[in-house]
Amino acid sequence: MVARAARATDLTDLDGAVSDCFACPRLVAWREEVARVKRAAFRDQDYWGRPVPGLGPPDARIAILGLAPAAHGGNRTGRIFTGDRSGDVLFAALHRAGLANQPTSVSADDGLTLRETRIFSAVRCAPPDNKPTPAERDTCAPWVHREVELIRPTLRVVVALGAFAWAAWWPVLRQVYGQRPPTPRPVFGHGAHWSGESVPALLGCYHVSQQNTFTGRLTPAMLDDVFTRAKQLSGVD
């Protein structure tokens, strides 16, 4: 898989390779079972049931790094953060920030486009209980590294959604930018900010999961603050 990721010449090439990955047996079995059994509300739909590639333009200045696709969201629709409550919250915030052309993301053909922003996840397959293992994250890392390499010329800010994504960023510094990650690692928190020399700034944001948004741990105003900061640091108007 490392070689396949390295061979990707552009994001379209990378997205195609990601979609054809079978590297993690547990995740392959789960994503395919979910696609076969389906949720009752979507029983008449054809599920994607494969790894979910990133979304956004190749000259993005802001990257949003998530955890993994949702079983009945991205794993169903084939587009990251699409067709679930987490996506409803995220894209509404991106629209308010002027980074998405519409506030909803319901299907892969709904006309959504992103401005100056690329979204991808640390793990590309839907995991059981929304909990990929560290080993699965490390196996999937070459896709993240190559994606960052391809947008590196313009990338200025990374927003990590949750502690898992925050931890997934540090190996990128070594693999893509040739820099040693800081020791000790900066602690994740909502609104956390780390900057290094000649690398993208890193912002922490609570994940847009229902567990956080339904309980009020993450509010629309908190999301707005993060994306306002991301725009400021990246120079996006």
C-alpha positions in Angstrom: 0.0 0.0 0.0 2.9 2.4 0.7 4.0 1.9 -2.9 0.5 2.5 -4.3 0.1 5.7 -2.3 3.5 6.9 -3.5 2.6 6.3 -7.1 -0.4 8.5 -7.1 0.3 11.4 -9.3 -2.6 13.6 -8.3 -5.6 13.6 -6.1 -7.9 11.9 -8.6 -5.3 9.1 -8.9 -5.0 8.9 -5.1 -8.8 8.8 -4.6 -9.1 5.9 -7.0 -6.3 4.0 -5.2 -7.8 4.7 -1.8 -11.2 3.4 -2.9 -9.6 0.0 -3.9 -7.7 -0.6 -0.6 -8.2 -3.9 1.2 -5.3 -3.6 3.7 -7.2 -4.1 7.0 -9.2 -7.3 7.3 -11.3 -6.2 10.2 -12.3 -3.0 8.5 -12.9 -4.6 5.2 -15.2 -7.2 6.8 -17.1 -4.5 8.7 -17.6 -2.1 5.9 -18.9 -4.9 3.6 -21.2 -6.3 6.2 -22.7 -2.9 6.8 -23.2 -2.4 3.1 -24.9 -5.8 2.8 -27.2 -5.7 5.9 -27.9 -1.9 5.6 -29.9 0.3 8.0 -33.7 0.0 7.6 -34.0 3.6 6.6 -31.7 3.0 3.7 -32.6 -0.5 2.7 -33.5 0.5 -0.9 -30.1 2.2 -1.4 -26.9 0.8 -2.8 -24.2 1.3 -0.2 -20.7 2.3 -1.3 -19.1 -0.2 1.1 -15.5 0.8 0.3 -12.8 3.1 1.7 -13.9 6.8 1.4 -11.5 9.2 -0.4 -11.0 12.9 0.5 -13.0 15.8 -0.8 -11.9 19.2 -1.9 -9.7 21.1 -4.4 -6.1 20.4 -5.0 -5.0 23.9 -4.1 -6.6 23.9 -0.6 -5.1 26.1 2.1 -7.1 24.5 4.8 -7.3 20.7 5.6 -9.8 19.1 7.9 -8.5 15.8 9.3 -11.2 13.5 10.6 -11.4 10.2 12.3 -13.0 7.7 9.9 -16.2 7.4 7.8 -19.5 6.7 9.4 -21.0 3.3 8.8 -24.2 4.7 7.3 -22.8 8.0 6.2 -19.7 8.0 4.1 -19.7 4.2 3.9 -23.2 4.5 2.4 -22.8 7.5 0.2 -19.1 7.2 -0.9 -18.3 10.8 0.2 -16.7 11.8 3.4 -19.1 13.3 6.1 -22.0 12.9 3.8 -25.4 11.5 4.8 -25.1 11.6 8.6 -25.6 14.0 11.5 -21.9 14.8 11.8 -21.8 16.0 8.2 -24.9 18.1 8.8 -23.1 20.0 11.5 -19.7 20.2 9.7 -21.0 21.5 6.4 -23.4 23.9 7.9 -20.3 25.4 9.7 -18.2 25.4 6.5 -21.1 27.2 4.7 -21.3 29.8 7.3 -17.5 30.3 7.0 -17.8 30.7 3.2 -15.8 27.5 2.7 -18.7 25.4 1.2 -21.3 26.4 -1.4 -24.2 24.9 0.5 -25.0 23.9 4.1 -25.9 20.3 3.5 -24.2 17.2 2.2 -26.6 14.4 1.6 -25.3 12.5 -1.4 -22.3 12.3 -3.7 -24.2 14.1 -6.5 -25.8 16.9 -4.6 -23.7 19.7 -6.1 -21.6 20.3 -3.0 -18.2 22.0 -3.6 -15.6 23.2 -1.2 -13.6 26.4 -1.3 -9.9 26.5 -0.2 -10.6 23.4 1.9 -9.8 19.6 1.6 -11.4 17.1 4.0 -9.9 13.6 4.6 -9.8 11.1 7.4 -7.0 9.4 9.3 -8.7 6.0 8.6 -10.5 5.6 5.3 -12.9 2.7 6.2 -15.8 2.8 8.6 -14.7 1.0 11.8 -16.9 -1.0 14.2 -18.2 1.2 17.0 -16.5 4.2 15.3 -13.2 3.1 16.9 -10.3 2.2 14.6 -7.3 0.8 16.3 -3.9 2.6 16.4 -2.6 -0.2 14.1 -5.3 0.5 11.5 -4.5 4.2 11.7 -0.8 3.4 11.1 -1.7 1.1 8.2 -3.8 3.8 6.6 -1.2 6.5 7.2 0.4 6.3 3.7 -2.8 7.6 2.2 -2.8 10.6 4.6 0.9 11.3 3.9 0.4 11.2 0.1 -2.7 13.4 0.3 -0.8 16.0 2.3 2.2 15.8 -0.1 -0.1 16.5 -3.0 -1.6 19.6 -1.4 1.5 20.7 0.4 2.3 23.7 -1.9 -0.8 25.5 -0.7 -1.6 23.9 2.6 -1.3 26.3 5.5 -3.6 25.0 8.3 -4.9 21.6 9.5 -8.0 21.3 11.6 -7.9 18.0 13.6 -11.3 16.8 14.5 -10.7 15.0 17.8 -7.8 13.5 19.6 -7.4 10.6 17.2 -6.9 12.9 14.3 -4.6 15.2 16.4 -2.4 12.2 17.1 -2.4 11.1 13.4 -0.9 14.4 12.4 2.5 14.1 14.1 3.9 11.4 11.8 3.0 13.6 8.8 5.6 16.1 10.0 8.3 13.5 9.7 7.2 11.7 6.6 6.1 14.7 4.5 7.9 17.7 5.9 11.1 16.0 7.2 10.7 17.5 10.6 10.8 15.8 14.0 7.5 16.1 15.9 7.6 18.1 19.1 8.5 16.4 22.3 6.4 16.2 24.4 3.5 16.2 22.0 1.1 19.2 22.4 -2.0 18.2 24.2 -5.3 18.0 22.2 -8.1 20.3 23.2 -10.8 22.3 21.5 -9.1 25.5 20.2 -5.6 24.1 20.8 -3.0 25.7 18.4 0.4 24.5 17.5 2.7 26.1 15.0 6.1 25.0 13.7 8.6 26.4 11.2 7.6 26.0 7.5 4.8 23.5 8.3 1.0 24.0 8.5 -0.4 25.3 11.7 -2.5 22.7 13.6 -5.8 23.6 15.3 -7.7 21.2 17.6 -11.5 21.0 17.3 -13.9 18.6 19.2 -15.2 16.1 16.7 -18.6 16.8 15.1 -20.0 13.6 16.5 -23.6 13.4 17.9 -22.0 12.6 21.2 -20.5 16.1 21.2 -23.1 18.2 19.3 -26.2 16.7 21.0 -24.8 17.3 24.5 -23.6 20.8 23.8 -19.9 20.0 24.3 -19.5 21.3 20.7 -21.7 24.2 19.7 -22.1 26.0 16.3 -20.4 29.0 17.8 -17.4 26.9 18.9 -17.1 25.5 15.3 -17.4 29.0 13.9 -14.5 30.2 16.1 -12.3 27.4 14.8 -13.0 28.0 11.2 -12.6 31.8 11.6 -9.2 31.1 13.1 -8.3 28.7 10.3 -9.1 31.3 7.7 -7.1 33.9 9.5 -4.0 31.6 9.8 -4.3 30.4 6.2 -4.9 33.8 4.6 -8.3 32.8 3.2 -10.6 35.8 2.8 
